[in-house]
PDB file of C-alpha atoms in Angstrom:
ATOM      1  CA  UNK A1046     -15.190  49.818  35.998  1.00 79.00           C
ATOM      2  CA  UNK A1047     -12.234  49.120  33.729  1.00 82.00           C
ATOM      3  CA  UNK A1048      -9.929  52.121  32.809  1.00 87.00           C
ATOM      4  CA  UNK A1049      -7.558  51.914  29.820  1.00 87.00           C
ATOM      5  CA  UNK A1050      -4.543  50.557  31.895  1.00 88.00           C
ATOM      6  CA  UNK A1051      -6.317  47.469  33.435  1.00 87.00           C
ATOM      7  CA  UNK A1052      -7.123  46.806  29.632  1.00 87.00           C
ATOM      8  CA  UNK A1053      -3.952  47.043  29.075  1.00 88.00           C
ATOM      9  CA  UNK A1054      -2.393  44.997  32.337  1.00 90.00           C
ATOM     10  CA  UNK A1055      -5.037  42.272  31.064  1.00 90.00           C
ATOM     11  CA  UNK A1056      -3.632  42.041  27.205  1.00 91.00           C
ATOM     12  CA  UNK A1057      -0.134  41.870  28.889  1.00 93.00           C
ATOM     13  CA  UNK A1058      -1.023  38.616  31.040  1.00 92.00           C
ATOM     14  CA  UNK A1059      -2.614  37.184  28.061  1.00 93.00           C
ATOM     15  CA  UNK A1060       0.411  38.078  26.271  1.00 94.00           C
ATOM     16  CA  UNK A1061       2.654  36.368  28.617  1.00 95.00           C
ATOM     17  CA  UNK A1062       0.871  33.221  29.084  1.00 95.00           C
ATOM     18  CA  UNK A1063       0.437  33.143  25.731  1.00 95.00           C
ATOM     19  CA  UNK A1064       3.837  33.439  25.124  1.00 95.00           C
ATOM     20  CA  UNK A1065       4.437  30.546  28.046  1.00 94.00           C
ATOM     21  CA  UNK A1066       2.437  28.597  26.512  1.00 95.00           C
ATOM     22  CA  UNK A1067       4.100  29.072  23.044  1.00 95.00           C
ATOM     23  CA  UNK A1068       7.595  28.566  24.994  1.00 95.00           C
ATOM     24  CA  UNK A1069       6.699  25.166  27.000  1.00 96.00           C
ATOM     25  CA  UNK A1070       5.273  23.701  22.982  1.00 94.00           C
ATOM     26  CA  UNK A1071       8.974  24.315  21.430  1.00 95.00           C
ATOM     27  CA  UNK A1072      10.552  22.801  24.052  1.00 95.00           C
ATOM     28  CA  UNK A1073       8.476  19.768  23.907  1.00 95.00           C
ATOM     29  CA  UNK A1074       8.753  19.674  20.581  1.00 95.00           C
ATOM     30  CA  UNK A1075      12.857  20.316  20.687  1.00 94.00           C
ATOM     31  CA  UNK A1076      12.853  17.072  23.365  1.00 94.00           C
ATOM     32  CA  UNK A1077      11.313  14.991  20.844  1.00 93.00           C
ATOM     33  CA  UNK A1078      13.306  16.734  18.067  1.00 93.00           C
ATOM     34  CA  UNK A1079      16.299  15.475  20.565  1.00 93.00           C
ATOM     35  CA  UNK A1080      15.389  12.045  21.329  1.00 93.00           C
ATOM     36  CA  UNK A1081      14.851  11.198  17.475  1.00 92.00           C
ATOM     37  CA  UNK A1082      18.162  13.136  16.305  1.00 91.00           C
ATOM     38  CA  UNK A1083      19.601  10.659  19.203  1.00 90.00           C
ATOM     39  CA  UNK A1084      17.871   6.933  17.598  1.00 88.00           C
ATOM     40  CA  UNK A1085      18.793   8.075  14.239  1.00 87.00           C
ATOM     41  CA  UNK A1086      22.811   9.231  15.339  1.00 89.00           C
ATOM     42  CA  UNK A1087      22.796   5.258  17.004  1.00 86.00           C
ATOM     43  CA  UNK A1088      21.643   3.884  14.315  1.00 85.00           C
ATOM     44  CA  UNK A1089      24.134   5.450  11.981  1.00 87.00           C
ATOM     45  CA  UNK A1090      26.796   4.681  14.176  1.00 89.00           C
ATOM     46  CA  UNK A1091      26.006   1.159  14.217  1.00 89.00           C
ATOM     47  CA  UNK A1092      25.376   1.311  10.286  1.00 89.00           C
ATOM     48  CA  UNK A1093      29.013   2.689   9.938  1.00 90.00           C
ATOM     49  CA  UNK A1094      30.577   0.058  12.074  1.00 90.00           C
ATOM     50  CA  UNK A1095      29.141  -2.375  10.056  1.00 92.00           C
ATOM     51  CA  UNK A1096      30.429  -0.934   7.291  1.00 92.00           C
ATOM     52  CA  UNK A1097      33.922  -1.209   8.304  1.00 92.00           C
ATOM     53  CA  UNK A1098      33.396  -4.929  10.024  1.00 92.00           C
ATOM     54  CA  UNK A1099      31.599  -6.450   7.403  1.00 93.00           C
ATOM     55  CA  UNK A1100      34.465  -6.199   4.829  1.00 92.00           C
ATOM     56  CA  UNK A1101      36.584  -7.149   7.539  1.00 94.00           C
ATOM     57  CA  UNK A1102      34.758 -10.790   7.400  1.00 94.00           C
ATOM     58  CA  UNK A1103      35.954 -11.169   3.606  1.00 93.00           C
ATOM     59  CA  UNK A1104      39.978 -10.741   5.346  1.00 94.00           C
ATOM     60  CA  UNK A1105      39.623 -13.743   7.635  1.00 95.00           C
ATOM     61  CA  UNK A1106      37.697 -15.582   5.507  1.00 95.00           C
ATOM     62  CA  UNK A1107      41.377 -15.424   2.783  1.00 95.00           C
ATOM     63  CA  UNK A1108      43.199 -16.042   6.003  1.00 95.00           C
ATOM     64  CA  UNK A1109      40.872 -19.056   6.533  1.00 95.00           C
ATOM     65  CA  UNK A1110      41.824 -20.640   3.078  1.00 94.00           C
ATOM     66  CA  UNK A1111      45.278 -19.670   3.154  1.00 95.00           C
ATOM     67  CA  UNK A1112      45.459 -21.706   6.397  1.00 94.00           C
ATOM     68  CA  UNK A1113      44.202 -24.689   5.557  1.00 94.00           C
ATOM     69  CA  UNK A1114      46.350 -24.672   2.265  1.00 94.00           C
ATOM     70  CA  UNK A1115      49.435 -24.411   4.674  1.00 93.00           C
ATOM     71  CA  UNK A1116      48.215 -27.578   5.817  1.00 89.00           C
ATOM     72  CA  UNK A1117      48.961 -26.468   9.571  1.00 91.00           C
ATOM     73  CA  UNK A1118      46.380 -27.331  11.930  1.00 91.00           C
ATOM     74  CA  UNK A1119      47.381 -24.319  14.879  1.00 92.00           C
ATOM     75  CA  UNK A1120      47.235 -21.717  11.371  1.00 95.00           C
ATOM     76  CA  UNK A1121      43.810 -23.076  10.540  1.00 95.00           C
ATOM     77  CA  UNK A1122      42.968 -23.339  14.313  1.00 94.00           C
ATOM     78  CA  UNK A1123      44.063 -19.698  14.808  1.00 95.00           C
ATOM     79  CA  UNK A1124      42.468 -18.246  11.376  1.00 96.00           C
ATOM     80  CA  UNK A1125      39.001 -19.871  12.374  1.00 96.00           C
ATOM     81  CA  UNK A1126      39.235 -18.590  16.109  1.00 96.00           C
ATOM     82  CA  UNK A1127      39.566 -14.765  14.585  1.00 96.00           C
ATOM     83  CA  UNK A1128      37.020 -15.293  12.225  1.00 96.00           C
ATOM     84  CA  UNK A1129      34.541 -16.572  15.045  1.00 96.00           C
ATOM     85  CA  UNK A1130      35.554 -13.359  17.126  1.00 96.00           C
ATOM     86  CA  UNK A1131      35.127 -11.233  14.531  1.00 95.00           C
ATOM     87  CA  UNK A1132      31.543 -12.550  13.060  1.00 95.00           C
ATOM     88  CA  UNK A1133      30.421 -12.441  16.775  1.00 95.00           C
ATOM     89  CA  UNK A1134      31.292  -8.806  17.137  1.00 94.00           C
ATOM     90  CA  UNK A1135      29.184  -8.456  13.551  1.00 94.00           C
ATOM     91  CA  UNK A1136      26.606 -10.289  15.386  1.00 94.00           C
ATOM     92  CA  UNK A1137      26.155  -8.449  18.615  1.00 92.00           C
ATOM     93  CA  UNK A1138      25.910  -5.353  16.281  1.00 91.00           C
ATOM     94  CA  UNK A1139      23.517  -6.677  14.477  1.00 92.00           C
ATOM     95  CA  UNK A1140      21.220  -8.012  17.270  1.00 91.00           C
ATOM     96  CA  UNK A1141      21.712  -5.071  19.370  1.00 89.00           C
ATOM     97  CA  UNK A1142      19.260  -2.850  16.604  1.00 85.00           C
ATOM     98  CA  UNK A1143      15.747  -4.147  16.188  1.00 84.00           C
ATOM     99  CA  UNK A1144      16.492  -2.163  12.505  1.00 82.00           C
ATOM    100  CA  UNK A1145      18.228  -5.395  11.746  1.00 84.00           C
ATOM    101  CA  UNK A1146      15.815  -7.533  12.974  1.00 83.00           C
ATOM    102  CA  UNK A1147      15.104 -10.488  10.969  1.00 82.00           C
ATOM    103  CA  UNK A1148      18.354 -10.253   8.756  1.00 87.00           C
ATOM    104  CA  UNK A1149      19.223 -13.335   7.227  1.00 91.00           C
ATOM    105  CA  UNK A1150      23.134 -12.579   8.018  1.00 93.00           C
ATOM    106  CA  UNK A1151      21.851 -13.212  11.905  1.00 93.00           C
ATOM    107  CA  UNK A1152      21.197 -16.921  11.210  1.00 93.00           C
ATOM    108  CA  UNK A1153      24.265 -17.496   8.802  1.00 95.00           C
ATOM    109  CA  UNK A1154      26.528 -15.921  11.139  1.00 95.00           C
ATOM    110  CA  UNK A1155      25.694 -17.881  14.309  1.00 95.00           C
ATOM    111  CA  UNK A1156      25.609 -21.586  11.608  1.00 96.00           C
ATOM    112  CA  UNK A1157      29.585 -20.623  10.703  1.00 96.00           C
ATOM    113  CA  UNK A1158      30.686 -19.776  14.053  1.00 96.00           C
ATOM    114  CA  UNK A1159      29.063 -22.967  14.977  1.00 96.00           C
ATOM    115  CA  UNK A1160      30.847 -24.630  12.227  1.00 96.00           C
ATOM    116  CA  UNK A1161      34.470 -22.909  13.087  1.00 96.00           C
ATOM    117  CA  UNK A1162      33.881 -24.386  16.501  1.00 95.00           C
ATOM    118  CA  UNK A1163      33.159 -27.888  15.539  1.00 95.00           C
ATOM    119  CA  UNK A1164      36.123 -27.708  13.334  1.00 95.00           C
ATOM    120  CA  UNK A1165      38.793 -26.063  15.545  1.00 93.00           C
ATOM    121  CA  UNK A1166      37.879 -28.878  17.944  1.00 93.00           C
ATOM    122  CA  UNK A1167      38.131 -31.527  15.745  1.00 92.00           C
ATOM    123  CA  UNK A1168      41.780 -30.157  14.770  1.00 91.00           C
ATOM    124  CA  UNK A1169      42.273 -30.496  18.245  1.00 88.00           C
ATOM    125  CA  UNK A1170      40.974 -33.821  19.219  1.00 88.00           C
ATOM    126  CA  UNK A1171      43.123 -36.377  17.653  1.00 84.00           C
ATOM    127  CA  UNK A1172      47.229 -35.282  17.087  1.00 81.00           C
ATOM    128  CA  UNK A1173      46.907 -35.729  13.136  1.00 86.00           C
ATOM    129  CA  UNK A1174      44.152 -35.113  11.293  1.00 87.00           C
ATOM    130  CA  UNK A1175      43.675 -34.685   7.685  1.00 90.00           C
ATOM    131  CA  UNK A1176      42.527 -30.975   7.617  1.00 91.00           C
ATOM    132  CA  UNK A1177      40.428 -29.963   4.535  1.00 92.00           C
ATOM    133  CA  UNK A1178      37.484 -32.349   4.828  1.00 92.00           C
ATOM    134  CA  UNK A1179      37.836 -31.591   9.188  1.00 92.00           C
ATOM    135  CA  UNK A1180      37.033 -27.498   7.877  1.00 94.00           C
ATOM    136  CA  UNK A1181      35.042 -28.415   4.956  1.00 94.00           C
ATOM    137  CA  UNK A1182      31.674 -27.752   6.467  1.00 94.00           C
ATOM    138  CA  UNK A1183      33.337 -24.011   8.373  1.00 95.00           C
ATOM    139  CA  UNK A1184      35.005 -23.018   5.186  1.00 95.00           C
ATOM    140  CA  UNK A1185      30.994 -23.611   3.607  1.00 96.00           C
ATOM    141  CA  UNK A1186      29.634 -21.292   6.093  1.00 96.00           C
ATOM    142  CA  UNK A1187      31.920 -18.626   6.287  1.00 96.00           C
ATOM    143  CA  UNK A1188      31.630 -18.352   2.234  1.00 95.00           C
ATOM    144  CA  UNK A1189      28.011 -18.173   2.908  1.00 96.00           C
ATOM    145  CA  UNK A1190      28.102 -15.847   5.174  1.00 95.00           C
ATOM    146  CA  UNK A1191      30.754 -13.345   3.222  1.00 95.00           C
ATOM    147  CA  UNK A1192      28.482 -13.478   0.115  1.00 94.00           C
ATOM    148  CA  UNK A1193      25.615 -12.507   2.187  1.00 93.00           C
ATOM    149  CA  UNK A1194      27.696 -10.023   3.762  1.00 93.00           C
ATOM    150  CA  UNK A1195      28.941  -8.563   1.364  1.00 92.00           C
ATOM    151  CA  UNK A1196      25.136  -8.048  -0.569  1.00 90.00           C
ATOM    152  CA  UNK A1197      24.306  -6.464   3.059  1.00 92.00           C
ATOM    153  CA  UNK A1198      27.191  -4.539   3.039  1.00 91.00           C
ATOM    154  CA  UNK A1199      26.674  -2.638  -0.479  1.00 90.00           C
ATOM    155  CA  UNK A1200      22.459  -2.730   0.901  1.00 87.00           C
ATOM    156  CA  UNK A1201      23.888  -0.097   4.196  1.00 87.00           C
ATOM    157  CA  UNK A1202      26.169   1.901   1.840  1.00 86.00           C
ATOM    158  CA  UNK A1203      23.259   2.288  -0.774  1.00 83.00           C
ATOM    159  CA  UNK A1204      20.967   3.364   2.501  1.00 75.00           C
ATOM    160  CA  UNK A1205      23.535   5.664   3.024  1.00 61.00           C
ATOM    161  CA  UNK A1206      24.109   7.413  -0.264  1.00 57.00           C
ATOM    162  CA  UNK A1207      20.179   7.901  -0.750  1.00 52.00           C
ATOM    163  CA  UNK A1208      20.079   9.821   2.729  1.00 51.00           C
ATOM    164  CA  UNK A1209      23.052  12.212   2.123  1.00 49.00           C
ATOM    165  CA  UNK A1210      21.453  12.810  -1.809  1.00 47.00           C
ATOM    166  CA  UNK A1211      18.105  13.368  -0.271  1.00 43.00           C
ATOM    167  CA  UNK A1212      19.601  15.741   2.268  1.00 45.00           C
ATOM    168  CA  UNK A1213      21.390  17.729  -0.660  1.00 46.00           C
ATOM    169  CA  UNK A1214      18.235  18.100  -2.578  1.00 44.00           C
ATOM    170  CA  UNK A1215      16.557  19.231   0.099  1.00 40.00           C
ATOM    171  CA  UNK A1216      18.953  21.946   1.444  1.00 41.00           C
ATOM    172  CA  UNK A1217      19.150  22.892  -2.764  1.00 46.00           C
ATOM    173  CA  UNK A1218      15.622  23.057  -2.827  1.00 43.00           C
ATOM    174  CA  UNK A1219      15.646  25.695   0.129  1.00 43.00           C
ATOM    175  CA  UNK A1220      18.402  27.695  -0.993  1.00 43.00           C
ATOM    176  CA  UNK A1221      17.206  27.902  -4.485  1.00 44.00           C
ATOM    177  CA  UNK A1222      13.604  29.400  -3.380  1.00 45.00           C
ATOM    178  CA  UNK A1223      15.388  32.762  -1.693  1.00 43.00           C
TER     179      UNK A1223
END
């Protein structure tokens, strides 16, 4: 026969497992919470990198042009040799997210830094070369590419406004409800 304290002693176990139970939910649910706060700090991170390379593209692509106007083969050998580095680095970040996945930048990219090869080597190959029809076809590309760039660019910083005004609505919304 049960007396008043093993009722008691039984609502405390069911209590505490209860209470276990409730304990062992948040922290799966704070591990998730976690691992999504983590995919979604990356993925800004990269977004904000791209933000400062991108622009960065639209640099070498002036040094580019004011090379070849020099009409000195090492300056135009030079400008397209940091351009390639520098749209490679764009390039990794961009394949290194399968958010970006399918970006038409991807293809451009890897066409100019193609190009800036072909180019640099033909400056190379022969000890005078007439240089603005030798970087015709890199000079193409890399406009390509800082056009598209540039409309991916202001695509990431309009991705990033909308987040920070939804996150001010909704933290208005809450405070305005107390």
């Amino acid at each position: 026969m049960w007396n008043p304290a093993d009722y008691f002693g039984a609502g405390q176990l069911f209590v505490a497992i209860l209470g276990f139970g409730i304990a062992i939910w948040q922290l799966v649910r704070t591990a998730d919470a976690t691992v999504e706060s983590t995919r979604l700090l990356g993925a800004r991170l990269l977004a904000n990198d791209l933000l400062v390379l991108l622009p960065e593209l639209e640099a070498l692509e002036d040094a580019v042009h004011s090379a070849v106007k020099s009409e000195d083969a090492d300056k135009v050998g030079i400008a397209l040799a940091k351009y390639a580095r520098r749209a490679q680095r764009v390039h990794g970040h961009l394949t290194s997210s399968p958010v970006y996945e399918g970006v038409v930048l991807v293809g451009l990219i890897n066409e100019s830094v193609e190009a800036c090869r072909d180019a640099k080597q033909k400056l190379y190959d022969k000890p005078k070369v007439n240089i603005i029809p030798t970087v015709r076809a890199a000079r193409q590309s890399i406009d390509k590419v800082v056009l598209e760039a540039a409309s991916f660019s202001a695509t990431l910083q309009k991705g990033t406004e909308s987040g920070n005004n939804r996150r001010k609505r909704w933290f208005g919304s809450r405070r305005s409800d107390q």
